[in-house]
mmCIF file of C-alpha atoms and ligand atoms in Angstrom:
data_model
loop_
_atom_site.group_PDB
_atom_site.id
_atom_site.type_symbol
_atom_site.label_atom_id
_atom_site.label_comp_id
_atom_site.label_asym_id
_atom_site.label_seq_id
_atom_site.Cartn_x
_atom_site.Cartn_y
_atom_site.Cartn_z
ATOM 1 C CA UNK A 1 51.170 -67.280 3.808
ATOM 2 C CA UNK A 2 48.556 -69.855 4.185
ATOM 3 C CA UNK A 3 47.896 -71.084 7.505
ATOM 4 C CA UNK A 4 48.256 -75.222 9.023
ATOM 5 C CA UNK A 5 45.814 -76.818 10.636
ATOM 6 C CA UNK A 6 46.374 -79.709 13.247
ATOM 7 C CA UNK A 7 44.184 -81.927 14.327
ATOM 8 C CA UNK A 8 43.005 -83.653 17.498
ATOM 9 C CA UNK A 9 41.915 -87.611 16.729
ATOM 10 C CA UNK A 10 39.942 -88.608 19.619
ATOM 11 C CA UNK A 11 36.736 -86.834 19.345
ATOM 12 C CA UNK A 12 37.262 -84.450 16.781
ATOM 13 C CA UNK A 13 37.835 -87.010 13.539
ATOM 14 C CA UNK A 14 36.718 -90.101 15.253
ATOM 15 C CA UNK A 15 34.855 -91.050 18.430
ATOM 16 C CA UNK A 16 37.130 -93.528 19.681
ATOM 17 C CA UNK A 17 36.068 -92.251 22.860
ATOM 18 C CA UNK A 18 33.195 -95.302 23.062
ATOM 19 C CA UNK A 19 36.138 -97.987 22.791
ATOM 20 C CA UNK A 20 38.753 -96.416 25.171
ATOM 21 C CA UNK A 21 35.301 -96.651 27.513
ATOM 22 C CA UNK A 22 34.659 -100.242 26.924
ATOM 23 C CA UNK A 23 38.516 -101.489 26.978
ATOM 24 C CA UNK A 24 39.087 -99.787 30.720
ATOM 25 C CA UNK A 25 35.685 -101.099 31.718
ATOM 26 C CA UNK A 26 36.768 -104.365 31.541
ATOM 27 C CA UNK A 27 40.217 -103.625 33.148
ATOM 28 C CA UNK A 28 38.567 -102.240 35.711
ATOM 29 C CA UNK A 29 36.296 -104.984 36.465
ATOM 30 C CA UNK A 30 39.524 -106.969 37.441
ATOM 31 C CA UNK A 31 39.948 -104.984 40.630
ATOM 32 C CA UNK A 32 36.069 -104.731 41.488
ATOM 33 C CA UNK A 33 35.857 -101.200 40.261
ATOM 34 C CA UNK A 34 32.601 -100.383 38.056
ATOM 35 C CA UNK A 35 33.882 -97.579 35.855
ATOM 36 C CA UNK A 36 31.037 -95.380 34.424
ATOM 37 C CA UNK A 37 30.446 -93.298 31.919
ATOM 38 C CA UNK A 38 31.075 -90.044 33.455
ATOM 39 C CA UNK A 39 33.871 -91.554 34.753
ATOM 40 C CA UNK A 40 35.386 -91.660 31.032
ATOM 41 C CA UNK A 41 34.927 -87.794 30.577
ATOM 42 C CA UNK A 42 37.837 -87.234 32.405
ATOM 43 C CA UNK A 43 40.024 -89.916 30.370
ATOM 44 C CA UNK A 44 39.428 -87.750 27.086
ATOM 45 C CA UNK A 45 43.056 -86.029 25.849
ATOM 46 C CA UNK A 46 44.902 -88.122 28.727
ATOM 47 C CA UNK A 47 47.259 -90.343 28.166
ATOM 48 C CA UNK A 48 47.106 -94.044 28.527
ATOM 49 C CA UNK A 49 49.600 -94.023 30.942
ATOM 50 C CA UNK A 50 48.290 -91.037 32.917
ATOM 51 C CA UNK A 51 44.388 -92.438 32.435
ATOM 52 C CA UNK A 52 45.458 -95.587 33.937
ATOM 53 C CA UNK A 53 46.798 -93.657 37.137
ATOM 54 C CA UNK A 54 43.602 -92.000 37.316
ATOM 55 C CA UNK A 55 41.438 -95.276 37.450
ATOM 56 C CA UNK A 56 43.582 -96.759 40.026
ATOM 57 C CA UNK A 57 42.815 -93.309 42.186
ATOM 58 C CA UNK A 58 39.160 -93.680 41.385
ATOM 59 C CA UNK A 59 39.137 -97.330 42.314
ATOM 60 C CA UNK A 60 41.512 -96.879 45.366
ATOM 61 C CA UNK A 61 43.742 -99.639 44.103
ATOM 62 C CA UNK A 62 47.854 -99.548 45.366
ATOM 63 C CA UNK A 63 49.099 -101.407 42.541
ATOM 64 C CA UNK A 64 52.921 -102.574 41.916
ATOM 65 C CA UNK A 65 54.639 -101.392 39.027
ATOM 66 C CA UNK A 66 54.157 -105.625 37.090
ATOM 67 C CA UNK A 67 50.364 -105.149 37.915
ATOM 68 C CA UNK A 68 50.302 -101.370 35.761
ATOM 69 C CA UNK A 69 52.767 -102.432 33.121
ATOM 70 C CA UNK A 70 50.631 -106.090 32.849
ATOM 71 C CA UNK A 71 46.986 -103.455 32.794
ATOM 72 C CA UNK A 72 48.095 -101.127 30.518
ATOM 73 C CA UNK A 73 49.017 -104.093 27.691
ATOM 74 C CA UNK A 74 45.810 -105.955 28.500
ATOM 75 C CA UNK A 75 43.588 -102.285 28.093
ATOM 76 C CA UNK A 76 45.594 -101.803 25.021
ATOM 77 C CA UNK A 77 45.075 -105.119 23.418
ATOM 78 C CA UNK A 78 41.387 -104.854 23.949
ATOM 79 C CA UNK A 79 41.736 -101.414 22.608
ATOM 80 C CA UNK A 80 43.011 -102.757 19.640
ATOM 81 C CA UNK A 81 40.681 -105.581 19.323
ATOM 82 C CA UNK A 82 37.646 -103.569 19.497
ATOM 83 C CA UNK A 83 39.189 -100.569 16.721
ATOM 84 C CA UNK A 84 39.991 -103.630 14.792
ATOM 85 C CA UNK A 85 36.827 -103.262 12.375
ATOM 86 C CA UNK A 86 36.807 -99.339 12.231
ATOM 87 C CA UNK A 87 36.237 -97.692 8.830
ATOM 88 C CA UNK A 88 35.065 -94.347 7.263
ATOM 89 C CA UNK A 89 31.312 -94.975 8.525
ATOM 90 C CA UNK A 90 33.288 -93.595 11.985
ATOM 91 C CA UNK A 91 34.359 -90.617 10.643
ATOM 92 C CA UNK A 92 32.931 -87.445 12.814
ATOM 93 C CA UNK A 93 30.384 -85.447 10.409
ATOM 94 C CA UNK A 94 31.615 -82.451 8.519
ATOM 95 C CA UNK A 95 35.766 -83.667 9.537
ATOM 96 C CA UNK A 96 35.894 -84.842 5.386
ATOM 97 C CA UNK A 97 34.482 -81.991 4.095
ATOM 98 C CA UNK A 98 36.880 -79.859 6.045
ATOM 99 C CA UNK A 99 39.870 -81.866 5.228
ATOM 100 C CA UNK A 100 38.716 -81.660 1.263
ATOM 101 C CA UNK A 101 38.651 -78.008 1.491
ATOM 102 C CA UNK A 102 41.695 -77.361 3.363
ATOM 103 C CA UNK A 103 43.778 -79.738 0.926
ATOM 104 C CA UNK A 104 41.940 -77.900 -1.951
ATOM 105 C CA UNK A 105 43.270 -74.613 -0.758
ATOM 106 C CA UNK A 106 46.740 -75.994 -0.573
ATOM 107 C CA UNK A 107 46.670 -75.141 3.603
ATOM 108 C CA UNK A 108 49.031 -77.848 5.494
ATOM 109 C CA UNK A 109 47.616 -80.710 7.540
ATOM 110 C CA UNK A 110 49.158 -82.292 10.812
ATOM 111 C CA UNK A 111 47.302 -84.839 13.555
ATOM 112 C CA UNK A 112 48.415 -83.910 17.189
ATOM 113 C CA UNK A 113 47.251 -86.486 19.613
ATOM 114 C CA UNK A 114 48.039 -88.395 22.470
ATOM 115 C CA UNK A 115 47.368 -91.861 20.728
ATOM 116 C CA UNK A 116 49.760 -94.193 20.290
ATOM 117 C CA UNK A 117 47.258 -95.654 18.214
ATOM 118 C CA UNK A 118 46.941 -92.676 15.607
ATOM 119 C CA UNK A 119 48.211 -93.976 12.652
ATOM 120 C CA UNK A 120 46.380 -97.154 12.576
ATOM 121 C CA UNK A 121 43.173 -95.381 13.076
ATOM 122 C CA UNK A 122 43.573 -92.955 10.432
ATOM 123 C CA UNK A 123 44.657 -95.630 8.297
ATOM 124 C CA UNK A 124 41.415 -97.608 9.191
ATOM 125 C CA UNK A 125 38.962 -95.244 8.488
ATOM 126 C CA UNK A 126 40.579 -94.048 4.826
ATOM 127 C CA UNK A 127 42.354 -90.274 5.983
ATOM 128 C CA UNK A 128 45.721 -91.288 6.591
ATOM 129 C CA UNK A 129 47.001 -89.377 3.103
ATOM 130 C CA UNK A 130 45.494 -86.148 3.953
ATOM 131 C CA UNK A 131 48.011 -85.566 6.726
ATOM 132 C CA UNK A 132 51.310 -83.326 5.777
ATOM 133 C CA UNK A 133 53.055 -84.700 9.465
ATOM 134 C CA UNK A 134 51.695 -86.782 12.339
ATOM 135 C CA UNK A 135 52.639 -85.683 16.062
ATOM 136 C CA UNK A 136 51.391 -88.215 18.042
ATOM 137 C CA UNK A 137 51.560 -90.550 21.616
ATOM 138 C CA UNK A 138 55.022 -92.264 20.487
ATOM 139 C CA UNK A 139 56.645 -88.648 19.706
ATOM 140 C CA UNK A 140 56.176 -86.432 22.693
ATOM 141 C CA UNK A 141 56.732 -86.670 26.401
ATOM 142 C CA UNK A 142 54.760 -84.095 27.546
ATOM 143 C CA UNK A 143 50.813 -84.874 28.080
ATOM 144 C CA UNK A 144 48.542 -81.763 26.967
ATOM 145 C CA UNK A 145 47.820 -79.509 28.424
ATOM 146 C CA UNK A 146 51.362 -79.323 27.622
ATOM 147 C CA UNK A 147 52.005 -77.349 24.328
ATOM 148 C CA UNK A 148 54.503 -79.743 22.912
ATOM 149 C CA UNK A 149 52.680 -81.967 20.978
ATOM 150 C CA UNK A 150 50.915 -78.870 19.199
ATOM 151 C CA UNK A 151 54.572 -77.193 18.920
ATOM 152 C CA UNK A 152 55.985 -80.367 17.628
ATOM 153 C CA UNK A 153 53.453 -80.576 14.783
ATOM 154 C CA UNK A 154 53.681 -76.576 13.634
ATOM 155 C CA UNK A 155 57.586 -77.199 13.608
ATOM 156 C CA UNK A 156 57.070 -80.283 11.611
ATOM 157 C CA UNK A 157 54.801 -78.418 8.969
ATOM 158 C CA UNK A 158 57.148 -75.877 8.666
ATOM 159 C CA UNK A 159 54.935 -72.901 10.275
ATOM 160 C CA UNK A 160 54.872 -70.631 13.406
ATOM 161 C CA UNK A 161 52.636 -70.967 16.050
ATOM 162 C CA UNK A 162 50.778 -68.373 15.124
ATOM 163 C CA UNK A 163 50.149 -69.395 11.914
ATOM 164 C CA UNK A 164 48.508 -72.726 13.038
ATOM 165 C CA UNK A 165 45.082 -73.157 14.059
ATOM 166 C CA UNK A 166 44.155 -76.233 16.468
ATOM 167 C CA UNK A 167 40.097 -78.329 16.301
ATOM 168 C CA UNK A 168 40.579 -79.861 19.452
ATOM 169 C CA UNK A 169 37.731 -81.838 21.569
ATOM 170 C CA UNK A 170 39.228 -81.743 25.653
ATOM 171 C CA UNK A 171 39.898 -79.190 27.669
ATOM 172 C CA UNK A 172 43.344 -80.067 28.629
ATOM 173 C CA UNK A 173 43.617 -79.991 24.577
ATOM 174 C CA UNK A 174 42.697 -76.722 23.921
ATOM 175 C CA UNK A 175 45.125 -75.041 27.207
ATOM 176 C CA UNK A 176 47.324 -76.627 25.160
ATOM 177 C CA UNK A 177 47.138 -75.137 21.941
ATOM 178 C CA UNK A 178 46.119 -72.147 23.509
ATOM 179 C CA UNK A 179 49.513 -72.328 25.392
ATOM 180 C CA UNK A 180 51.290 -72.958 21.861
ATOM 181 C CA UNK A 181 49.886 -69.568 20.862
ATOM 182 C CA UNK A 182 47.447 -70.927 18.408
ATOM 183 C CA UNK A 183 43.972 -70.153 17.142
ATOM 184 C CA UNK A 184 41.650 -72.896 18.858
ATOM 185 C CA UNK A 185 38.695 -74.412 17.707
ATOM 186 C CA UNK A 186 36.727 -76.170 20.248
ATOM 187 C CA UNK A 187 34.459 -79.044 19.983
ATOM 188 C CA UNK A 188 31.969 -79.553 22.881
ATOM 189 C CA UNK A 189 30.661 -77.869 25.687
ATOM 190 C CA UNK A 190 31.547 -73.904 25.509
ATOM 191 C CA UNK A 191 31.216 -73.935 29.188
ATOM 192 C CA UNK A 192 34.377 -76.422 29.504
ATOM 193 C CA UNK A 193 36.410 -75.570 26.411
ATOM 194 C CA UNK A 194 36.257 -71.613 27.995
ATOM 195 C CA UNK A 195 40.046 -70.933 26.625
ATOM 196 C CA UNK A 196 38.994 -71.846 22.958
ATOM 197 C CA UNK A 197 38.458 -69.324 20.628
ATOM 198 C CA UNK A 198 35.783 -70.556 19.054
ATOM 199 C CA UNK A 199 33.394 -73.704 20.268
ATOM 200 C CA UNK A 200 30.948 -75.446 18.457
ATOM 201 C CA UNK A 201 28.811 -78.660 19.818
ATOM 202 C CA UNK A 202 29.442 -80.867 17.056
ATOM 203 C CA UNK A 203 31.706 -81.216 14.320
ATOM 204 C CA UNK A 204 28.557 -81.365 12.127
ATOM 205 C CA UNK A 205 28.395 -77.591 13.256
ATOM 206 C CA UNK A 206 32.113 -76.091 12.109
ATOM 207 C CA UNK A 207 31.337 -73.899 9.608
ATOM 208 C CA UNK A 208 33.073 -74.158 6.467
ATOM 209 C CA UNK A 209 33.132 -70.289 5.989
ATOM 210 C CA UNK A 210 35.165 -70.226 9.420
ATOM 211 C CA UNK A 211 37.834 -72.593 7.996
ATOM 212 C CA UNK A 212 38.111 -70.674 4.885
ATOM 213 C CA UNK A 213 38.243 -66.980 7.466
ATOM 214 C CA UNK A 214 40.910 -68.832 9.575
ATOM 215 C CA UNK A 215 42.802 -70.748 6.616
ATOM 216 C CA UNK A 216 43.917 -67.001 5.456
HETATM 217 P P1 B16 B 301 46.087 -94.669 23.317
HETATM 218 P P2 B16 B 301 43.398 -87.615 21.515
HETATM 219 C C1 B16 B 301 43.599 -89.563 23.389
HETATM 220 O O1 B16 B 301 43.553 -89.146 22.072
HETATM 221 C C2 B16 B 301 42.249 -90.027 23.918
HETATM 222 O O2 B16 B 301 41.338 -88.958 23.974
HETATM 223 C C3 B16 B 301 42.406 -90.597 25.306
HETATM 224 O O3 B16 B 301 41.180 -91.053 25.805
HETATM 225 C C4 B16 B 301 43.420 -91.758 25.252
HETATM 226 O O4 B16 B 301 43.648 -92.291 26.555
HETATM 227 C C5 B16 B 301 44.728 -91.252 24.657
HETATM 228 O O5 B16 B 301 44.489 -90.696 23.378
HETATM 229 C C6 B16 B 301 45.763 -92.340 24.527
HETATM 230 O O6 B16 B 301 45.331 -93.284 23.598
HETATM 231 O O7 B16 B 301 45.800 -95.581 24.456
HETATM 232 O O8 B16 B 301 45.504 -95.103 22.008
HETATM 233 O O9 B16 B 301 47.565 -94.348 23.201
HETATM 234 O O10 B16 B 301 42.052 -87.147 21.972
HETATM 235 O O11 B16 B 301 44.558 -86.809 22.080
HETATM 236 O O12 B16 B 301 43.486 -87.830 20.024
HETATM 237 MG MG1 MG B 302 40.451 -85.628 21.773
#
């Protein structure tokens, strides 16, 4: 049997990563708080809900429940505002290529991230159509590195675990395929993605022999 492949979206088919940056930036500025950078690093994979928690720790800020709910709209329409002109120019190098291959082999395709903006984005940038299933912000509960959204996505495509092989960009990503019992390709820093099975820096640098070895 052939095997699925699921998909992270921040980082591994777009960089979104530059916008999220920019849209809490701004937030933060509202409380006095100049967010950096390396400050964003730990953002990637985490939830918008659970990102915006981690801000308010970094900044030191007690807010009330109205001032979260009232942030995390205002981040998310700037979010929204600044993804607004996205198209296939922002597609990570080498992600097409991959995609054509693994449709041309007849292997099943599923997105598991922790957007709520997933659909939109691969809409956007011209992939929605290779995707079999999408498991995304709006359908789990669990934040990785929580298996479920990785679980959710093999169960939707029909496959077990094992038969499933994860490109994932954040550490708490690949714990969490790795917890799902899947094969995990990392994209980054080998020194931080330790659990993944293998780790390239780039997407530029996945081998397409690898994704024919693994698609098997
Ligand atoms: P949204 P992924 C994650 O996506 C991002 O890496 C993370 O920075 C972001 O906070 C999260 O999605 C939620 O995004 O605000 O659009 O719902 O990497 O799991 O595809
Ligand atoms: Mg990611």
């Amino acid at each position: 049997m052939s095997k699925g492949f699921i998909f992270d979206l921040d980082g591994v088919i777009v960089d979104t990563a530059k916008y999220h940056y920019e849209a809490w930036k701004s937030l933060a500025q509202q409380f006095g708080y100049d967010f950096t950078p390396q400050d964003n690093e730990h953002f990637k994979g985490v939830s918008r809900v659970k990102s915006l928690e981690l801000l308010l720790e970094m900044a030191q800020y007690k807010a009330t429940p109205e001032q979260k709910d009232r942030w995390l709209s205002e981040k998310n329409t700037a979010y929204l505002a600044l993804i607004s002109h996205m198209n296939d120019k922002e597609i990570l190098p080498g992600i097409p290529q991959i995609l054509d291959l693994l449709q041309r082999q007849g292997n099943l395709i599923a997105l598991g991230s922790a957007s709520k903006n997933a659909e939109p984005i691969l809409e956007k940038v011209g992939l929605l159509s290779y995707f079999n299933t999408l498991v995304d912000g709006n359908s789990v509960s669990k934040a990785k590195p929580d298996p479920e959204v990785f679980l959710k996505a093999a169960q939707q495509l029909g496959l077990p675990p094992e038969d499933c092989v994860v490109l994932e960009d954040a550490k708490a990503g690949v714990a969490a395929a790795k917890a799902a019992g899947m094969q995990c390709i990392g994209v980054g820093d080998a020194t931080i993605l330790k659990l993944a099975d293998y780790c390239f820096e780039t997407t530029a640098a996945i081998p397409l022999s690898l994704i024919k070895e693994l698609s098997q």
